PDB file of C-alpha atoms in Angstrom:
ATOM      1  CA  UNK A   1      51.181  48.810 102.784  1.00 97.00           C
ATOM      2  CA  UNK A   2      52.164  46.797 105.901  1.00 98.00           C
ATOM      3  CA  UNK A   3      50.380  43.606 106.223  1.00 98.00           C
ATOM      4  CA  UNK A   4      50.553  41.314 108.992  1.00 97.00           C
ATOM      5  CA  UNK A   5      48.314  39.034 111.620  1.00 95.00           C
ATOM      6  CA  UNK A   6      46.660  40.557 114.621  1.00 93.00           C
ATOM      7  CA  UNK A   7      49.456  40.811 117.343  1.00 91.00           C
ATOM      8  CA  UNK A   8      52.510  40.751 115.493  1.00 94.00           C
ATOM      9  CA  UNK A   9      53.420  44.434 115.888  1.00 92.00           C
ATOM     10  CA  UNK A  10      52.800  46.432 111.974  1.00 94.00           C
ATOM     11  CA  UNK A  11      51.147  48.912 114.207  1.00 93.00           C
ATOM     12  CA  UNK A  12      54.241  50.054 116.160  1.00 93.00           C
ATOM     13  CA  UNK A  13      56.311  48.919 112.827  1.00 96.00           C
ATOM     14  CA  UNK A  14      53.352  51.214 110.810  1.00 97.00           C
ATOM     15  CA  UNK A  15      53.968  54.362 112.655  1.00 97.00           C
ATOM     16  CA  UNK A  16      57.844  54.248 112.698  1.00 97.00           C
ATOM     17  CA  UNK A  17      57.630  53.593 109.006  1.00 96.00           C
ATOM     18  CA  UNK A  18      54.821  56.712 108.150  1.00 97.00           C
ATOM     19  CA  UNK A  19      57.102  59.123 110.617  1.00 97.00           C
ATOM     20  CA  UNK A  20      59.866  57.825 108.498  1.00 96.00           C
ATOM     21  CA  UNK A  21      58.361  58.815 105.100  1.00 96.00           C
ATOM     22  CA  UNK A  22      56.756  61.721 105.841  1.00 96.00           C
ATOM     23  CA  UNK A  23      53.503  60.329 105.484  1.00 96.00           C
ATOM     24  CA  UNK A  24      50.320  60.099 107.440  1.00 97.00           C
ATOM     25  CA  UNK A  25      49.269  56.550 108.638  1.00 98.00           C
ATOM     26  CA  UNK A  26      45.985  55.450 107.643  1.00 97.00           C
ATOM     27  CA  UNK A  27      44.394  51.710 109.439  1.00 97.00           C
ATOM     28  CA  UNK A  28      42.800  49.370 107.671  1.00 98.00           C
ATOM     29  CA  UNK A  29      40.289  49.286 110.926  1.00 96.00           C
ATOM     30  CA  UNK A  30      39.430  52.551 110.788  1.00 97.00           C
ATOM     31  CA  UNK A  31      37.743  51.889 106.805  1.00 97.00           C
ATOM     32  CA  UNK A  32      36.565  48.627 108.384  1.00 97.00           C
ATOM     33  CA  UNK A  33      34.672  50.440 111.259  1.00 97.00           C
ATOM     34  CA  UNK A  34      33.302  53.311 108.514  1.00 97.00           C
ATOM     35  CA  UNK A  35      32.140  50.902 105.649  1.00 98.00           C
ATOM     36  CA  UNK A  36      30.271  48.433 109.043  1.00 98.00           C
ATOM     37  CA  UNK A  37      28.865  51.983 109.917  1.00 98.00           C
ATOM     38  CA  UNK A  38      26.876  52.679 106.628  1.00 98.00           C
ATOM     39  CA  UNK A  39      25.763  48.888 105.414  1.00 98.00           C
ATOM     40  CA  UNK A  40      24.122  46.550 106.885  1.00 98.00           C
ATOM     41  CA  UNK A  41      24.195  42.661 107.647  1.00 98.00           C
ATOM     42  CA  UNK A  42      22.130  42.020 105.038  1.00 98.00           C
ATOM     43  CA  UNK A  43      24.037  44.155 102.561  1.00 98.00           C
ATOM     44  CA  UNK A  44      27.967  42.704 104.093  1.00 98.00           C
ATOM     45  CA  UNK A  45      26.726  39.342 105.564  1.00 98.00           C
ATOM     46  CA  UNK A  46      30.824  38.485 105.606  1.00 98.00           C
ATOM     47  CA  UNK A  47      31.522  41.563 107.152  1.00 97.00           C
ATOM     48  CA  UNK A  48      28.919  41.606 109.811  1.00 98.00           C
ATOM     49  CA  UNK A  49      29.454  38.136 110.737  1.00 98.00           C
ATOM     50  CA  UNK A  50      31.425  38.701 113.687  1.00 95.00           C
ATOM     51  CA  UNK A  51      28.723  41.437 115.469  1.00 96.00           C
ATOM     52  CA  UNK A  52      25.607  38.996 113.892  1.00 98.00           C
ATOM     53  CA  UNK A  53      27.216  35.394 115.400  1.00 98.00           C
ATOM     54  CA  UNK A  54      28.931  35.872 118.721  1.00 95.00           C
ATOM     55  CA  UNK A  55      28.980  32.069 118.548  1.00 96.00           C
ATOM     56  CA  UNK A  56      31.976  32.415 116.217  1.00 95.00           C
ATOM     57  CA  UNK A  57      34.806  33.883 118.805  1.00 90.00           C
ATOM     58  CA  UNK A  58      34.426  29.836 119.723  1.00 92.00           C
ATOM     59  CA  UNK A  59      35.333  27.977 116.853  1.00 96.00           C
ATOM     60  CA  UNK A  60      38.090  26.344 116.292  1.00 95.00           C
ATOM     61  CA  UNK A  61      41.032  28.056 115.373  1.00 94.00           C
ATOM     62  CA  UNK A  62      41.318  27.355 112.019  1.00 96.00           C
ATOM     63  CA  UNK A  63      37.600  28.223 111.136  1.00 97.00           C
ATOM     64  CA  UNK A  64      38.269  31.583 112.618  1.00 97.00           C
ATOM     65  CA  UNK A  65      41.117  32.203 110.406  1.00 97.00           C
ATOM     66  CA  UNK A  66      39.332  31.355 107.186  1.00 98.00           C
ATOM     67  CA  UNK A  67      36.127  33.871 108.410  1.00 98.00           C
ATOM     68  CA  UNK A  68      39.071  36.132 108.863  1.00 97.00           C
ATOM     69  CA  UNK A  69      40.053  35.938 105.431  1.00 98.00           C
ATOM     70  CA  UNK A  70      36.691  35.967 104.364  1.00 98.00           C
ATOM     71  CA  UNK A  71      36.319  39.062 105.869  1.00 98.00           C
ATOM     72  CA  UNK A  72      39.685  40.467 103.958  1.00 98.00           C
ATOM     73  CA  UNK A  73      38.304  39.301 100.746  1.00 98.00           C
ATOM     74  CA  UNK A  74      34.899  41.314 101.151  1.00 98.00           C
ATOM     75  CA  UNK A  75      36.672  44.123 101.652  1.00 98.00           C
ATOM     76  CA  UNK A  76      39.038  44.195  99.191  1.00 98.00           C
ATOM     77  CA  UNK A  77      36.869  46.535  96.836  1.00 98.00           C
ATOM     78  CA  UNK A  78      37.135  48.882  99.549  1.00 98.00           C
ATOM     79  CA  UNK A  79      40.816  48.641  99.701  1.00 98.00           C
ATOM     80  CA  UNK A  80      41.117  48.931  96.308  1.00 98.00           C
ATOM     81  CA  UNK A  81      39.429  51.922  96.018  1.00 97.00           C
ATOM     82  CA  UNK A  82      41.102  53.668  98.478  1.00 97.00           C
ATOM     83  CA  UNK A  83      44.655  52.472  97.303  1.00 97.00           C
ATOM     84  CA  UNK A  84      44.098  53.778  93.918  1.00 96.00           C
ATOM     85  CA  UNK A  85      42.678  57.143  95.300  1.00 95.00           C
ATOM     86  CA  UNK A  86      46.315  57.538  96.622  1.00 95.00           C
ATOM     87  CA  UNK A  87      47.747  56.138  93.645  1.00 94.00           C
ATOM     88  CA  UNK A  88      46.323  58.564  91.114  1.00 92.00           C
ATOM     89  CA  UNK A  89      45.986  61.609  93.941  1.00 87.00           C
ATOM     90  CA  UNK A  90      49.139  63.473  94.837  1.00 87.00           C
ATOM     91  CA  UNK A  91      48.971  61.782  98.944  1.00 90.00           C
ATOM     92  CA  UNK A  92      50.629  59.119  99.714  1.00 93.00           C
ATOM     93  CA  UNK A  93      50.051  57.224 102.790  1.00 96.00           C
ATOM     94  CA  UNK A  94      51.003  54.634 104.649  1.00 97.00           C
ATOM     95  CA  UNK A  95      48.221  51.452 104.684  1.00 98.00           C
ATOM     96  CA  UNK A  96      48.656  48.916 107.384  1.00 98.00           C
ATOM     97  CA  UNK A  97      46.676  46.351 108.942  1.00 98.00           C
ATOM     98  CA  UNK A  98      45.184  42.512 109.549  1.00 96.00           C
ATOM     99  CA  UNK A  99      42.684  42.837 106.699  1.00 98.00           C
ATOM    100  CA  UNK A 100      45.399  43.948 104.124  1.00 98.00           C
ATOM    101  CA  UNK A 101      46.328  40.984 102.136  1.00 98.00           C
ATOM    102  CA  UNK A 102      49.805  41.207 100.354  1.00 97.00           C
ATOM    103  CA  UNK A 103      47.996  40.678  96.848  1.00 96.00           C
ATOM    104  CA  UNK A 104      46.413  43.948  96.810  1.00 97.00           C
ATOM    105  CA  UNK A 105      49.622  45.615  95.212  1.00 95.00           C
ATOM    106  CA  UNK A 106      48.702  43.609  91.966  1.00 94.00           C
ATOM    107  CA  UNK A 107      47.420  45.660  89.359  1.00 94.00           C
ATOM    108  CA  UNK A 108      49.020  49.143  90.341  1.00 94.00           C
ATOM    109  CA  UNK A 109      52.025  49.076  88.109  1.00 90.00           C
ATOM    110  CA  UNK A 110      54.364  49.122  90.741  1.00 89.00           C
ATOM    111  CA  UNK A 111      53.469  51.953  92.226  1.00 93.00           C
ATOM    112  CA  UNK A 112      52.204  50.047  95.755  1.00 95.00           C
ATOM    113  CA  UNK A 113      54.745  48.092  98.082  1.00 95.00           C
ATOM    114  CA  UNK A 114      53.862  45.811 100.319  1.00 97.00           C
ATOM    115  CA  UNK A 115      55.100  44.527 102.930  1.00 97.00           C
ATOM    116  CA  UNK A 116      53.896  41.040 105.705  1.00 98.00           C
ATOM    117  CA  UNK A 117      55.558  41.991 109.277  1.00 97.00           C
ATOM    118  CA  UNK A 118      56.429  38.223 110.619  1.00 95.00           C
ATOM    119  CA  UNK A 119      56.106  37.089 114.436  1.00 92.00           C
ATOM    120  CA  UNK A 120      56.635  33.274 114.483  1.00 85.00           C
ATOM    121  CA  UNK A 121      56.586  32.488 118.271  1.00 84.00           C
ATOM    122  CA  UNK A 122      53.482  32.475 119.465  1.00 84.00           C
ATOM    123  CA  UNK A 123      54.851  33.693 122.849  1.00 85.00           C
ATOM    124  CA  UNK A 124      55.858  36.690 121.830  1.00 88.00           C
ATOM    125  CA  UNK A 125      52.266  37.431 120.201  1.00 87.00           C
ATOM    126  CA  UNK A 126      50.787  36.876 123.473  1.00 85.00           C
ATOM    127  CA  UNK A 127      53.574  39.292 125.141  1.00 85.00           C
ATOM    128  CA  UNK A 128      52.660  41.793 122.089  1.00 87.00           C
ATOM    129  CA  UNK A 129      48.547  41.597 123.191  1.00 82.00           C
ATOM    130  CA  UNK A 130      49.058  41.771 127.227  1.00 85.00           C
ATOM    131  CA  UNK A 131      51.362  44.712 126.462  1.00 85.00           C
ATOM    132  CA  UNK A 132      48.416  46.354 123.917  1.00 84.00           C
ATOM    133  CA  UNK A 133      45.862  45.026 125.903  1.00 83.00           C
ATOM    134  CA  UNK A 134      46.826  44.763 129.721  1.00 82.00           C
ATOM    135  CA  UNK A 135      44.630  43.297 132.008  1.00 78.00           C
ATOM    136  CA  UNK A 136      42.916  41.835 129.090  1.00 74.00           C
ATOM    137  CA  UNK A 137      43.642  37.870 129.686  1.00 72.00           C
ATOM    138  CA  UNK A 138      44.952  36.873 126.091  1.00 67.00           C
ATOM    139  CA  UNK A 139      44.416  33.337 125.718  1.00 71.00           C
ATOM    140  CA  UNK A 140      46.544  31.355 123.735  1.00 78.00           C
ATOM    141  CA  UNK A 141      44.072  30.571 121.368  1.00 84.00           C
ATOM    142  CA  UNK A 142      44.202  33.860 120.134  1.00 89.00           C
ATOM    143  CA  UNK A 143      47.613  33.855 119.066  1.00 90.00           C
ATOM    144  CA  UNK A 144      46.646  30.745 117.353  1.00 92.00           C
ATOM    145  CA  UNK A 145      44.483  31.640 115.080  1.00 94.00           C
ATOM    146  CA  UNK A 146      47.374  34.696 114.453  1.00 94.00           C
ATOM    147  CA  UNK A 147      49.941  32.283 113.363  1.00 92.00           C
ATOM    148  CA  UNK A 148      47.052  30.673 110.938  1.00 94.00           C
ATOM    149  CA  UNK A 149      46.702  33.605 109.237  1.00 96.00           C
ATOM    150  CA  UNK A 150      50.272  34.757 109.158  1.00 95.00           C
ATOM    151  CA  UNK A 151      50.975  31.480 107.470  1.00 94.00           C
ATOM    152  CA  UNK A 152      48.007  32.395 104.715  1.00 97.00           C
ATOM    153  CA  UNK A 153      49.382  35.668 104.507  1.00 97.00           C
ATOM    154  CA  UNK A 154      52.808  34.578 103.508  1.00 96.00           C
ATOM    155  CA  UNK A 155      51.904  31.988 101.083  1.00 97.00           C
ATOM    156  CA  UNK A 156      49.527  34.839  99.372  1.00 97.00           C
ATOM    157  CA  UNK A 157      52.992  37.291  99.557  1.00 97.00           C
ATOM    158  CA  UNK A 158      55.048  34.571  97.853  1.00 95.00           C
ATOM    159  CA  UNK A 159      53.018  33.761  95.327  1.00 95.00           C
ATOM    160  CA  UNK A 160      52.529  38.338  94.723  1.00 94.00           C
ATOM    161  CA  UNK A 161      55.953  38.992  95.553  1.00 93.00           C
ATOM    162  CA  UNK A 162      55.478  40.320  98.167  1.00 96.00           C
ATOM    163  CA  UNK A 163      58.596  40.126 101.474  1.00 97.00           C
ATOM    164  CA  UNK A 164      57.708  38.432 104.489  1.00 97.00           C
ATOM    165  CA  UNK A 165      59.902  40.185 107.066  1.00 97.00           C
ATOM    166  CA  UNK A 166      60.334  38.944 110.782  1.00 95.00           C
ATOM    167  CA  UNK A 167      59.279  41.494 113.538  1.00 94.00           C
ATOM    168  CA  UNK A 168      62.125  41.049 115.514  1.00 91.00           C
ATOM    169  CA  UNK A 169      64.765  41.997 116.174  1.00 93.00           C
ATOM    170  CA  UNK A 170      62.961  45.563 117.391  1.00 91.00           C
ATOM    171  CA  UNK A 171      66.172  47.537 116.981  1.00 94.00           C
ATOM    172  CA  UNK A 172      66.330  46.834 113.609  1.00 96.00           C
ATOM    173  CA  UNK A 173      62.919  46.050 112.385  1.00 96.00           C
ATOM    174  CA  UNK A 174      62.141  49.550 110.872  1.00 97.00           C
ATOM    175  CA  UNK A 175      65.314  49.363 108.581  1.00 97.00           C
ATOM    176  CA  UNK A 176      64.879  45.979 107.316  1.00 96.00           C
ATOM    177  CA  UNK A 177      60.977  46.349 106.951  1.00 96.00           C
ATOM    178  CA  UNK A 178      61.895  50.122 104.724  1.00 95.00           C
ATOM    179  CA  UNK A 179      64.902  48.217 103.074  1.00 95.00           C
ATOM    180  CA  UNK A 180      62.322  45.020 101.930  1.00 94.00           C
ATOM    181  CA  UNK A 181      59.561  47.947 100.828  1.00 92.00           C
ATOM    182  CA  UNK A 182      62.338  50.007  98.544  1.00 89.00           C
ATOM    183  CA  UNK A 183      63.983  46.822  97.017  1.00 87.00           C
ATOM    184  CA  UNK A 184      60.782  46.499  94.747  1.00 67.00           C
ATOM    185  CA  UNK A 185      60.746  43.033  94.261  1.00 49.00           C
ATOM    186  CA  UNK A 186      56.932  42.821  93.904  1.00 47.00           C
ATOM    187  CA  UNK A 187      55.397  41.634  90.953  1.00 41.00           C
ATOM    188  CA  UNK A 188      52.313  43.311  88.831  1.00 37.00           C
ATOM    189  CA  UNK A 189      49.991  40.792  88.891  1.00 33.00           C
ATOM    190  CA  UNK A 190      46.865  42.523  87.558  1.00 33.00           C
ATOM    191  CA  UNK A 191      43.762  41.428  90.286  1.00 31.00           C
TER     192      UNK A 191
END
């Protein structure tokens, strides 16, 4: 599993790492956009939130983070489920994105490693978006609230055992990120 705030490159990490393995590459989004697809804002208030109160993309940044969490929290069932489909099933695949929180390995008997991909400057998030997203006007802001919830994330990997490993250097962020995930240092801490 490759966990990580929006903009601090899992996804380019993710895909390395799944070629690498032999696995396919499965994004947390994708189960985000199917379970929003089939319940409603009544049934997923949390979920919905974002789609129900447009109002929200102007809070401050540190409200947006928590709603973000929130959000990670609601779906964790759904996680849950689907990471112990691939635990029991003979398929392994690679999990990655924002909504994965490092805790989720708890519970699995070691058989799910997690990892948080790290981008401290909050330049280089903004260089990661433009280059995503060009033309789309990143503000600042936005990189922000990802350096809120990369701090939440890596206080919720310490305390599961799960690495926190930094982005960069590119060249060699594959091999450290694959060398963190087969060192197995995370703890079973049954969720």
């Amino acid at each position: 599993m490759v966990c990580g705030a929006s903009g601090v490159g899992k996804s380019t990490v993710a895909r390395l790492l799944a070629a690498r393995y032999g696995v396919p590459l499965a994004e947390a989004d994708d189960l985000v956009t199917g379970i929003k697809a089939v319940t409603t804002a009544e049934q997923q208030p949390v979920l919905h939130y974002w789609d129900t109160h447009p109002e929200a993309a102007g809070w401050e940044p540190e409200k947006i983070a928590d709603l973000h969490l929130a959000v990670a929290e609601a779906l964790r069932p759904a996680f849950r489920a689907v990471i112990a489909d691939h635990v029991e099933g003979p398929a392994p695949v690679l999990l990655e994105g924002d909504y994965l929180v490092p805790d989720l390995v708890g519970g699995f008997g070691g058989a799910v490693r997690a990892v948080v991909v790290s981008e401290p400057v909050a330049d280089q998030v903004v260089a990661n978006y433009r280059a995503r997203e060009p033309g789309s006007g990143v503000p600042r802001g936005r990189a922000l609230i990802s350096a809120l919830v990369e701090r939440r994330l890596a206080e919720r990997a310490a305390d599961a055992g799960v690495p926190v490993v930094a982005a960069r250097p590119w060249a060699d962020a594959v091999d450290r990120i694959d060398r963190a995930l087969r060192a197995g240092n995370q703890l079973d801490n049954p969720i």
